[in-house]
PDB file of C-alpha atoms in Angstrom:
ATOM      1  CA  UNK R 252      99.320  79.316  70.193  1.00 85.00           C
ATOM      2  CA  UNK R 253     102.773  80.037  71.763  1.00 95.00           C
ATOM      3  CA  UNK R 254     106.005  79.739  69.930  1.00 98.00           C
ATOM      4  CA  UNK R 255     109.223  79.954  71.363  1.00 98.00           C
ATOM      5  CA  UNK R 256     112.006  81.090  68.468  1.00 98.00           C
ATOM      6  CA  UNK R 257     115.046  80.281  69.834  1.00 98.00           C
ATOM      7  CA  UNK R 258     118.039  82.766  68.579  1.00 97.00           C
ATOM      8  CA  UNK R 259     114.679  85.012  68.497  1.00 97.00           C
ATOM      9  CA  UNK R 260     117.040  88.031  68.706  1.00 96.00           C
ATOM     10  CA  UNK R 261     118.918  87.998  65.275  1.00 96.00           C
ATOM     11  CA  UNK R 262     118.554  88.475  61.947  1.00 96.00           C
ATOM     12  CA  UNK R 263     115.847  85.448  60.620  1.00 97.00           C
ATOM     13  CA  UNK R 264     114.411  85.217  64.249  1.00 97.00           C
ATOM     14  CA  UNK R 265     113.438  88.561  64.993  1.00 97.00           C
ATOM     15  CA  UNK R 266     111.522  88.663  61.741  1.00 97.00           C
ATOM     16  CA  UNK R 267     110.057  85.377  62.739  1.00 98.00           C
ATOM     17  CA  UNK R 268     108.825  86.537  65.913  1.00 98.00           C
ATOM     18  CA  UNK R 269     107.612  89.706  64.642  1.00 97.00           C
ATOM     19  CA  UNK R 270     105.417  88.094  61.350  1.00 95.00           C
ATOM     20  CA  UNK R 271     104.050  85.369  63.786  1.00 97.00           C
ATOM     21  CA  UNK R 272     102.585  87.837  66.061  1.00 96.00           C
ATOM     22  CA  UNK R 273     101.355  89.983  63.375  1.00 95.00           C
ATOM     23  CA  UNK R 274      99.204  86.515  62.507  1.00 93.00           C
ATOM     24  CA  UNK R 275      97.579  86.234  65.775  1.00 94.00           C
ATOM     25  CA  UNK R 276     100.222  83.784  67.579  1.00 95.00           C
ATOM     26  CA  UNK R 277     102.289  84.504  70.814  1.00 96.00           C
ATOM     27  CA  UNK R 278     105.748  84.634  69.584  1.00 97.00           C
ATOM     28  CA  UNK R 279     108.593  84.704  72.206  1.00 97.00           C
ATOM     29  CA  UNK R 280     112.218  85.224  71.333  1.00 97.00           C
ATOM     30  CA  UNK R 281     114.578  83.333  73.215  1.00 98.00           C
ATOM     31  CA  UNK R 282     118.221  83.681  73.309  1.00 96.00           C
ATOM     32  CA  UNK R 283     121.421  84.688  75.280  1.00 96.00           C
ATOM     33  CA  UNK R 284     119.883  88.398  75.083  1.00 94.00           C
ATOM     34  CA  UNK R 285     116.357  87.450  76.590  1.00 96.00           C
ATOM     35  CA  UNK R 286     117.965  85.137  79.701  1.00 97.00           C
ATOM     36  CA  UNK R 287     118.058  81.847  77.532  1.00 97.00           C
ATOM     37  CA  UNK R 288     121.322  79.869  76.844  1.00 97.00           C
ATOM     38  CA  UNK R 289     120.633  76.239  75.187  1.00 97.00           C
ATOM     39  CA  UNK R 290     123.997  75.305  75.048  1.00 97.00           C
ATOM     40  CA  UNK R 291     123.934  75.325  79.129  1.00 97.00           C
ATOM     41  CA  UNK R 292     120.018  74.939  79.603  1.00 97.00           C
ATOM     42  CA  UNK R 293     120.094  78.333  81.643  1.00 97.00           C
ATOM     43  CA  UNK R 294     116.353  79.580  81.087  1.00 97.00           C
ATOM     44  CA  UNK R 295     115.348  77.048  78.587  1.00 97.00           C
ATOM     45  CA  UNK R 296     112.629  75.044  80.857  1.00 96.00           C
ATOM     46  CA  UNK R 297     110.897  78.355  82.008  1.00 96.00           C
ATOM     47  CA  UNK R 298     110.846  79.584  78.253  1.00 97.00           C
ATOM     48  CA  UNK R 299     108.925  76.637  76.996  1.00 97.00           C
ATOM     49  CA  UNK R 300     106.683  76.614  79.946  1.00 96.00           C
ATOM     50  CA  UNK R 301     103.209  76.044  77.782  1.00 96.00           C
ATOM     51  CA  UNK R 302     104.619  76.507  74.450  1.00 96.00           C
ATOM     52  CA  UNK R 303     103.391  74.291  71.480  1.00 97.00           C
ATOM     53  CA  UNK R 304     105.859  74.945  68.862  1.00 98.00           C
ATOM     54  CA  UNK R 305     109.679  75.516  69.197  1.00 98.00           C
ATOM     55  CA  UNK R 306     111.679  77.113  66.231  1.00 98.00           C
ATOM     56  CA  UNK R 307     115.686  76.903  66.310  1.00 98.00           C
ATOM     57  CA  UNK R 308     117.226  79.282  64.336  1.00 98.00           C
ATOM     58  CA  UNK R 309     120.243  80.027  66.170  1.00 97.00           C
ATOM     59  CA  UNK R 310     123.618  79.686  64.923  1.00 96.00           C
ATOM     60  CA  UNK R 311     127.185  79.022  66.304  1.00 94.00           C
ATOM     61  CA  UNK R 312     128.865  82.138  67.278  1.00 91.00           C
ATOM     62  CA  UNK R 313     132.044  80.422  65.490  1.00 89.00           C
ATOM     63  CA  UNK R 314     132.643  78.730  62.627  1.00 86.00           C
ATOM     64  CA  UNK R 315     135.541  76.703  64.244  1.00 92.00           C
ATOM     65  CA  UNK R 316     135.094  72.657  63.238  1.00 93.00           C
ATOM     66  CA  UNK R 317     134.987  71.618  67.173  1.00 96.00           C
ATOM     67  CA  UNK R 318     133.033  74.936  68.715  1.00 97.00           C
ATOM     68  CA  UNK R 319     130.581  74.872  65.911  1.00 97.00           C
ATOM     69  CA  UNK R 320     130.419  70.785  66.337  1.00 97.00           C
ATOM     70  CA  UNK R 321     129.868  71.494  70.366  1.00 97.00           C
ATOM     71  CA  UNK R 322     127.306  74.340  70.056  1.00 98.00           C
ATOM     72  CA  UNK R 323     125.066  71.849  67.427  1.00 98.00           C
ATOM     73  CA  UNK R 324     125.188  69.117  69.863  1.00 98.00           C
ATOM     74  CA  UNK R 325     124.882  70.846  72.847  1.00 98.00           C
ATOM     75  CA  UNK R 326     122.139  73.204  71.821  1.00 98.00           C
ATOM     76  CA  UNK R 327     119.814  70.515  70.037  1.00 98.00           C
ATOM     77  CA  UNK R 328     121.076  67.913  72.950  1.00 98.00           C
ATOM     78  CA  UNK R 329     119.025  70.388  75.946  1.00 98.00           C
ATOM     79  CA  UNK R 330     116.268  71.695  73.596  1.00 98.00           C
ATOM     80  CA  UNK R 331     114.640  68.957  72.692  1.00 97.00           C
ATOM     81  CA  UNK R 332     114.754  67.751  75.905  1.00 97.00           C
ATOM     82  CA  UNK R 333     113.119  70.083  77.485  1.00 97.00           C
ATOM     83  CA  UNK R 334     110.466  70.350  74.704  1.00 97.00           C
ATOM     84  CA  UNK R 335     109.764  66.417  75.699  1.00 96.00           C
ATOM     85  CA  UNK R 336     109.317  67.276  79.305  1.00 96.00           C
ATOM     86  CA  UNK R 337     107.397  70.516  78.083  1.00 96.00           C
ATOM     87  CA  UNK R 338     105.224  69.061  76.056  1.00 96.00           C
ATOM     88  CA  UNK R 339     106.049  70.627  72.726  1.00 97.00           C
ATOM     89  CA  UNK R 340     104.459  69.153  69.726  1.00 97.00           C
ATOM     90  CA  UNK R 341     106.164  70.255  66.753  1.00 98.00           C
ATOM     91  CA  UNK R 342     110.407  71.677  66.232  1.00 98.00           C
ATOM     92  CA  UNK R 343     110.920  73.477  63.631  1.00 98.00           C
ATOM     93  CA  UNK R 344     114.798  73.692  62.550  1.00 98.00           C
ATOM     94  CA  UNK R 345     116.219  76.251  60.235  1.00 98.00           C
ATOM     95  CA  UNK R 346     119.376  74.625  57.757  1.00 98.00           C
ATOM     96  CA  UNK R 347     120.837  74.869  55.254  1.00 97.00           C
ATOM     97  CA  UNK R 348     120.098  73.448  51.047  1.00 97.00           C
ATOM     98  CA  UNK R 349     122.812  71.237  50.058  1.00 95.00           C
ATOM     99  CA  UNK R 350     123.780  70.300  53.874  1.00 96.00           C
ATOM    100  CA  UNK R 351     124.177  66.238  52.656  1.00 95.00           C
ATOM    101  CA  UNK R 352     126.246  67.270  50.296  1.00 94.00           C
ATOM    102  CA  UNK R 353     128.473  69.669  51.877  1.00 93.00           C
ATOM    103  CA  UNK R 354     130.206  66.851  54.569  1.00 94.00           C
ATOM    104  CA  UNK R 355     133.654  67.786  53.844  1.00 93.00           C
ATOM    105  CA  UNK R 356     132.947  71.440  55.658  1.00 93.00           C
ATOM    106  CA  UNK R 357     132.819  71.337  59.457  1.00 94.00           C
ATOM    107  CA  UNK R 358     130.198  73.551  59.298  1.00 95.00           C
ATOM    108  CA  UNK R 359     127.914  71.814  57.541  1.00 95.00           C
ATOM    109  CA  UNK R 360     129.183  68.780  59.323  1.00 96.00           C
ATOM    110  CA  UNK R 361     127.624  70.035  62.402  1.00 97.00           C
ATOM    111  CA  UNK R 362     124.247  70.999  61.140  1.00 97.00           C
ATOM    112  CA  UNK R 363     123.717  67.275  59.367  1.00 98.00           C
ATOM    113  CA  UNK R 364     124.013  65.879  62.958  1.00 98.00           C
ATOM    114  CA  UNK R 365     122.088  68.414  64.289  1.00 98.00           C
ATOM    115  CA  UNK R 366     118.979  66.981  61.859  1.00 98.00           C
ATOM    116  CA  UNK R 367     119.627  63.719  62.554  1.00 98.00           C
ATOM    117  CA  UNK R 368     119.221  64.750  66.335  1.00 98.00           C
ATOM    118  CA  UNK R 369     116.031  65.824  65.437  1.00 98.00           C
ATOM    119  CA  UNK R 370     115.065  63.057  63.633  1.00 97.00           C
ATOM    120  CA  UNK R 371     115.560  60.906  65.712  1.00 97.00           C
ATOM    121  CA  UNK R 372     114.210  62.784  68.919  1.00 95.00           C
ATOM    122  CA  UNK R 373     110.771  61.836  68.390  1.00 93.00           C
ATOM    123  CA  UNK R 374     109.558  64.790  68.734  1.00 94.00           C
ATOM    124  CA  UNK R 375     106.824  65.765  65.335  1.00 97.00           C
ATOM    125  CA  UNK R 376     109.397  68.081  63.296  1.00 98.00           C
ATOM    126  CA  UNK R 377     110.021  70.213  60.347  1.00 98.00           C
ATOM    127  CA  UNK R 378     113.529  71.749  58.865  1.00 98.00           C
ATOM    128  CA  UNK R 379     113.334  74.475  56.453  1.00 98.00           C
ATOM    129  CA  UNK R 380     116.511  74.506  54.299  1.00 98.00           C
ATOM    130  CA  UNK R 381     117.319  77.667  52.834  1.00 98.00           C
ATOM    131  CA  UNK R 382     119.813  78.643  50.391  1.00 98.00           C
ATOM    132  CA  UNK R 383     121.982  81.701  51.154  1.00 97.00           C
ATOM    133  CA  UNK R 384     120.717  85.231  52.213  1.00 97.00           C
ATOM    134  CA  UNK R 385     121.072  88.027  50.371  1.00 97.00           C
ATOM    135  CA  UNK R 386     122.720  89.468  53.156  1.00 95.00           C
ATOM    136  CA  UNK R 387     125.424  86.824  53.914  1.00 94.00           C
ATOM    137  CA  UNK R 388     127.029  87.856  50.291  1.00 95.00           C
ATOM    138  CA  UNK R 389     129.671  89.692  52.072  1.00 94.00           C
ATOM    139  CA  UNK R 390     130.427  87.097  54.308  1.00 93.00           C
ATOM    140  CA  UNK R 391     130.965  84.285  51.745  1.00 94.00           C
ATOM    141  CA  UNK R 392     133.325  86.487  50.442  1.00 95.00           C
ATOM    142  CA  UNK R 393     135.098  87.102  53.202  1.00 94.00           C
ATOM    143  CA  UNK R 394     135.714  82.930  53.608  1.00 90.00           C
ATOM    144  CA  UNK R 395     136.870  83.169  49.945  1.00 92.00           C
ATOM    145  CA  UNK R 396     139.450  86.431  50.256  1.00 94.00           C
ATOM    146  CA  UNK R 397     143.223  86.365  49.672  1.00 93.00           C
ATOM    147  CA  UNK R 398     144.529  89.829  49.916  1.00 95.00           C
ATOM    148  CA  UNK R 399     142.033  91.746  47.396  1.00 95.00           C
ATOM    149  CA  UNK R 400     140.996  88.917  45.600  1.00 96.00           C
ATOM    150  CA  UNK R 401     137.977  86.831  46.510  1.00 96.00           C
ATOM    151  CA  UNK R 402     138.259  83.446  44.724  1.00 95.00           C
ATOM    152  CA  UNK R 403     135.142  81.317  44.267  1.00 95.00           C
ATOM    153  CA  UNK R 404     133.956  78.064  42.924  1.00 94.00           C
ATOM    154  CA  UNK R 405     132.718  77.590  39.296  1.00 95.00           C
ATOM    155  CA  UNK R 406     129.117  76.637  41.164  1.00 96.00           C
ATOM    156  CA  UNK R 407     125.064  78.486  41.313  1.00 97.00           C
ATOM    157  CA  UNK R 408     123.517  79.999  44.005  1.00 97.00           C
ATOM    158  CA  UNK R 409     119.830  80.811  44.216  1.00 98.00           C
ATOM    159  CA  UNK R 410     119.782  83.096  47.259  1.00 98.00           C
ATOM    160  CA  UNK R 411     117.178  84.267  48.995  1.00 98.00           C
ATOM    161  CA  UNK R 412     115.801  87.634  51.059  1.00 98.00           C
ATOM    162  CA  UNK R 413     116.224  87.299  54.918  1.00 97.00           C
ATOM    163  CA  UNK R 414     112.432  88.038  55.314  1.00 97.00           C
ATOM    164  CA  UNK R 415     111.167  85.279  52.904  1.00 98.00           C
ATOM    165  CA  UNK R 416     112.827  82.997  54.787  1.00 98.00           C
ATOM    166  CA  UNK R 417     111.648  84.244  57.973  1.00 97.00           C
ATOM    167  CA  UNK R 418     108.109  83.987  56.207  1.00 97.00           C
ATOM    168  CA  UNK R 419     108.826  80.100  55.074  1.00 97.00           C
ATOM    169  CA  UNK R 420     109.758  79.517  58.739  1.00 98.00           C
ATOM    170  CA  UNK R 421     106.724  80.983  59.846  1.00 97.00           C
ATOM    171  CA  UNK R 422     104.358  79.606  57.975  1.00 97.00           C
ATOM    172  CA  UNK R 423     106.138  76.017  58.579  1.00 98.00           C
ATOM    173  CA  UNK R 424     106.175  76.777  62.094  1.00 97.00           C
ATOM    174  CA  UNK R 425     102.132  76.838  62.263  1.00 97.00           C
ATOM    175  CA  UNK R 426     101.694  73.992  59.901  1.00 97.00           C
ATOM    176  CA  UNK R 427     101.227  70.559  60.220  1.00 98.00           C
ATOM    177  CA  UNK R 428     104.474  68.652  61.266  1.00 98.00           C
ATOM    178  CA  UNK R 429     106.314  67.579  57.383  1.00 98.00           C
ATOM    179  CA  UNK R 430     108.584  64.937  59.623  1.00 98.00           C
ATOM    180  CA  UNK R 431     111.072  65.676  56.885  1.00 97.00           C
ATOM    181  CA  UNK R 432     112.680  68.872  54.540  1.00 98.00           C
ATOM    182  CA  UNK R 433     110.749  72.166  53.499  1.00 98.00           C
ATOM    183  CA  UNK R 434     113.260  73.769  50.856  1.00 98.00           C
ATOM    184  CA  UNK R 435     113.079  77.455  50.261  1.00 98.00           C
ATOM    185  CA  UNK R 436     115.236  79.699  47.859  1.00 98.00           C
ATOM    186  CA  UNK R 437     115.220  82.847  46.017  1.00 98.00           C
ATOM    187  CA  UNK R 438     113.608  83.484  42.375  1.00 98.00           C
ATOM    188  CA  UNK R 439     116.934  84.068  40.595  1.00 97.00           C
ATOM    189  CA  UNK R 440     120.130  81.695  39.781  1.00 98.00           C
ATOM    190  CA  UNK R 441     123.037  83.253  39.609  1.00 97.00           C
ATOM    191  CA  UNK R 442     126.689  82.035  39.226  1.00 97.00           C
ATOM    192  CA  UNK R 443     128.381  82.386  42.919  1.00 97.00           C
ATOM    193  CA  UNK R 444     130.600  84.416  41.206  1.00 96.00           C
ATOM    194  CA  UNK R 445     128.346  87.400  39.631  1.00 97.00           C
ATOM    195  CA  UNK R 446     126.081  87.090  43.172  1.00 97.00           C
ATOM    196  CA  UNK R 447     129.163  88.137  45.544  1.00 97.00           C
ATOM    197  CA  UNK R 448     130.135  90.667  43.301  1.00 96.00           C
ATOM    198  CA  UNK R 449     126.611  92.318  43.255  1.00 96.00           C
ATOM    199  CA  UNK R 450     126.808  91.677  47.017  1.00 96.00           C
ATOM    200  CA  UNK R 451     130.302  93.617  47.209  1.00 96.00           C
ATOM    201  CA  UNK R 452     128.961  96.480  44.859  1.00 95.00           C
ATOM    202  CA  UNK R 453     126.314  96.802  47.277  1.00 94.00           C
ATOM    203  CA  UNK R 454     128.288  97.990  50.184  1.00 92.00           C
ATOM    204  CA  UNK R 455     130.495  99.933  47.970  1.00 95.00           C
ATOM    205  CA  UNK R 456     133.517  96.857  48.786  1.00 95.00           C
ATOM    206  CA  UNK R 457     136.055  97.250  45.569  1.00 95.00           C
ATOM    207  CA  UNK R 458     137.271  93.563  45.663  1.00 96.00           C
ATOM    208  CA  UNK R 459     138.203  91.769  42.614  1.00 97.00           C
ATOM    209  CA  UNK R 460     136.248  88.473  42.099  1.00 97.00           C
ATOM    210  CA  UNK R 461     137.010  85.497  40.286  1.00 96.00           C
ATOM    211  CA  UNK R 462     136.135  81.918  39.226  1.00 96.00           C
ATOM    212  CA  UNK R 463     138.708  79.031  39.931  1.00 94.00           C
ATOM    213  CA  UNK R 464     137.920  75.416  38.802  1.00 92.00           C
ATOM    214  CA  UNK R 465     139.519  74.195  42.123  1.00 91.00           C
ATOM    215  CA  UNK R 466     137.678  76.972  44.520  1.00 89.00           C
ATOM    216  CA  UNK R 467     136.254  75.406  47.614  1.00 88.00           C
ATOM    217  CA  UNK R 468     132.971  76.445  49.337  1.00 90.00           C
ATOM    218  CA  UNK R 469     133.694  76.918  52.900  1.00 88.00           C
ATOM    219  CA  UNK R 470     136.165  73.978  52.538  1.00 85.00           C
ATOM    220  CA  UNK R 471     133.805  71.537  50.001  1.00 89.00           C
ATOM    221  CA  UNK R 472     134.153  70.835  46.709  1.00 90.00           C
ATOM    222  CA  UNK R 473     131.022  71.261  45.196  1.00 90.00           C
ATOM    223  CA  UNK R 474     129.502  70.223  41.844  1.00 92.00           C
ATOM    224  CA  UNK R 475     127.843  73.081  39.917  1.00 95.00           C
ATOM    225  CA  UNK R 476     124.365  72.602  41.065  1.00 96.00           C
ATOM    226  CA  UNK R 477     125.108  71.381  44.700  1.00 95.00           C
ATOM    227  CA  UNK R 478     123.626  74.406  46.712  1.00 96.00           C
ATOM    228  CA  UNK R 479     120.512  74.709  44.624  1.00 97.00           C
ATOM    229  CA  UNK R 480     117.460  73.952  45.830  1.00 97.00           C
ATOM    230  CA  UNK R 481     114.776  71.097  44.318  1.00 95.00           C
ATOM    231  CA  UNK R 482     112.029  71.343  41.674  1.00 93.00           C
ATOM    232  CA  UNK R 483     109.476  71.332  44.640  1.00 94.00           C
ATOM    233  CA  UNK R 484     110.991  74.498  46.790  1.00 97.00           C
ATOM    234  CA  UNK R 485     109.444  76.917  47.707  1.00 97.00           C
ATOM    235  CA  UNK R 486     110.229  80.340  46.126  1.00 98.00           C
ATOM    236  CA  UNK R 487     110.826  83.707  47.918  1.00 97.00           C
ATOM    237  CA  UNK R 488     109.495  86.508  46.258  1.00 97.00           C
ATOM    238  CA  UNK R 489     112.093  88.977  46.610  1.00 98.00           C
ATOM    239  CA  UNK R 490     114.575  89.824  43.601  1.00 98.00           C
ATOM    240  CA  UNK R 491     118.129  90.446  44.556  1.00 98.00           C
ATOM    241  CA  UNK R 492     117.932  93.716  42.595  1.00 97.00           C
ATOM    242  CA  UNK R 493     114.656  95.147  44.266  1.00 97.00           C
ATOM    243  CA  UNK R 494     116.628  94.379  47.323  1.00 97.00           C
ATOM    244  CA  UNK R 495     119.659  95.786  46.706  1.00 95.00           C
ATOM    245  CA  UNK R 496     118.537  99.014  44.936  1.00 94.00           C
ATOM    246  CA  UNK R 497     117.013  99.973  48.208  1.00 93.00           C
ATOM    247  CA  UNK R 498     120.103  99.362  50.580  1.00 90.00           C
TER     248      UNK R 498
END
């Protein structure tokens, strides 16, 4: 069975490919790196050239409202049309938990229309929403820093390891179609608070974190349980501290 991982060059998708050829499949990575843009179609119809399964788990290279609106629509516009005229019988989307209620961030913006693209494409699909990586800690708190202060939102988090997610993707990817959401997130709740500052004690980073009732999550006021996953998720089996006591 072939499967074509687009952004099959970075962080989730080279663990994709790598676990779905260690199960028997033919995993190809396609991005910018391997001769495959899907923002301007260069590559994409050769890459899907007898594949049966398409994952997307590329990401804007900016977080700007308009570029990250552009790259969404652009991307999802030219993939799943060539996966109609290749045949392609299930697209599997990596997003995010909590994208519905995230609207007022551009961000998150972008990756709600990119589902309903999907949706709507007719074209059998699953998305996998996953809460935050362990290894994006650093970055959330750069989007939260003033000076030497990171200032956060009085919300939970239940990330989750890089490679479970890559392993929920996978094993979506060769599944039946869901033609809806596949939630994943990690086994522990923390407050975003004490998980950034484990994050930032993990690469030695001496900011100063803090809770304010009016912090914003990449722009969105949140409620406390907004980026939490649902009784039915599926959990990683990674603890943050195994992780982290081996980085």
């Amino acid at each position: 069975m072939k499967v074509v991982v687009i952004g099959g060059t970075g962080l989730i998708g080279s663990k994709v490919v790598s676990k779905l050829n260690e199960h028997g499949h033919e995993a190809v990575a396609a991005s910018p790196n391997t001769g495959v843009n899907t923002v301007t179609g260069e590559g994409l119809a050769d890459a899907l050239k007898g594949a049966s399964i398409v994952v997307d788990v590329s990401n804007s290279p900016s977080f700007d409202d308009d570029a990250v609106a552009e790259f969404f629509r652009a991307s999802t516009t030219n993939l799943l049309k060539a996966e109609a005229e290749a045949g392609v019988t299930h697209h599997v989307a990596l997003s995010v938990v909590g994208t519905d209620r995230l609207q007022q961030a551009g961000y998150f913006r972008a990756k709600q229309a990119q589902e309903d693209m999907i949706r709507d494409s007719g074209v059998p699909y699953s998305i996998v929403h996953a809460t935050q990586f362990f290894e994006f800690a650093k970055t959330l708190a750069d989007s939260a820093t003033s000076g030497d202060t990171v200032t956060v939102a009085p919300i939970k988090i239940q990330p989750i390891f890089s490679g479970d997610v890559a392993a929920a993707v996978g094993r979506t990817a060769v599944g039946t179609p869901v033609n809806g959401i596949v939630e994943v997130g990690g086994p522990d709740t923390f407050t975003l608070e004490d998980f950034i500052r484990k994050g930032l004690a993990v690469h030695g980073d001496p900011r100063t974190v803090v809770t304010d009732p009016e912090g914003l999550y990449w722009g969105a006021a949140l409620q406390e349980t907004d980026l939490l996953p649902g009784r039915d998720a599926q959990l990683g089996e990674t603890h943050f501290a195994d992780w982290s006591s081996q980085q």
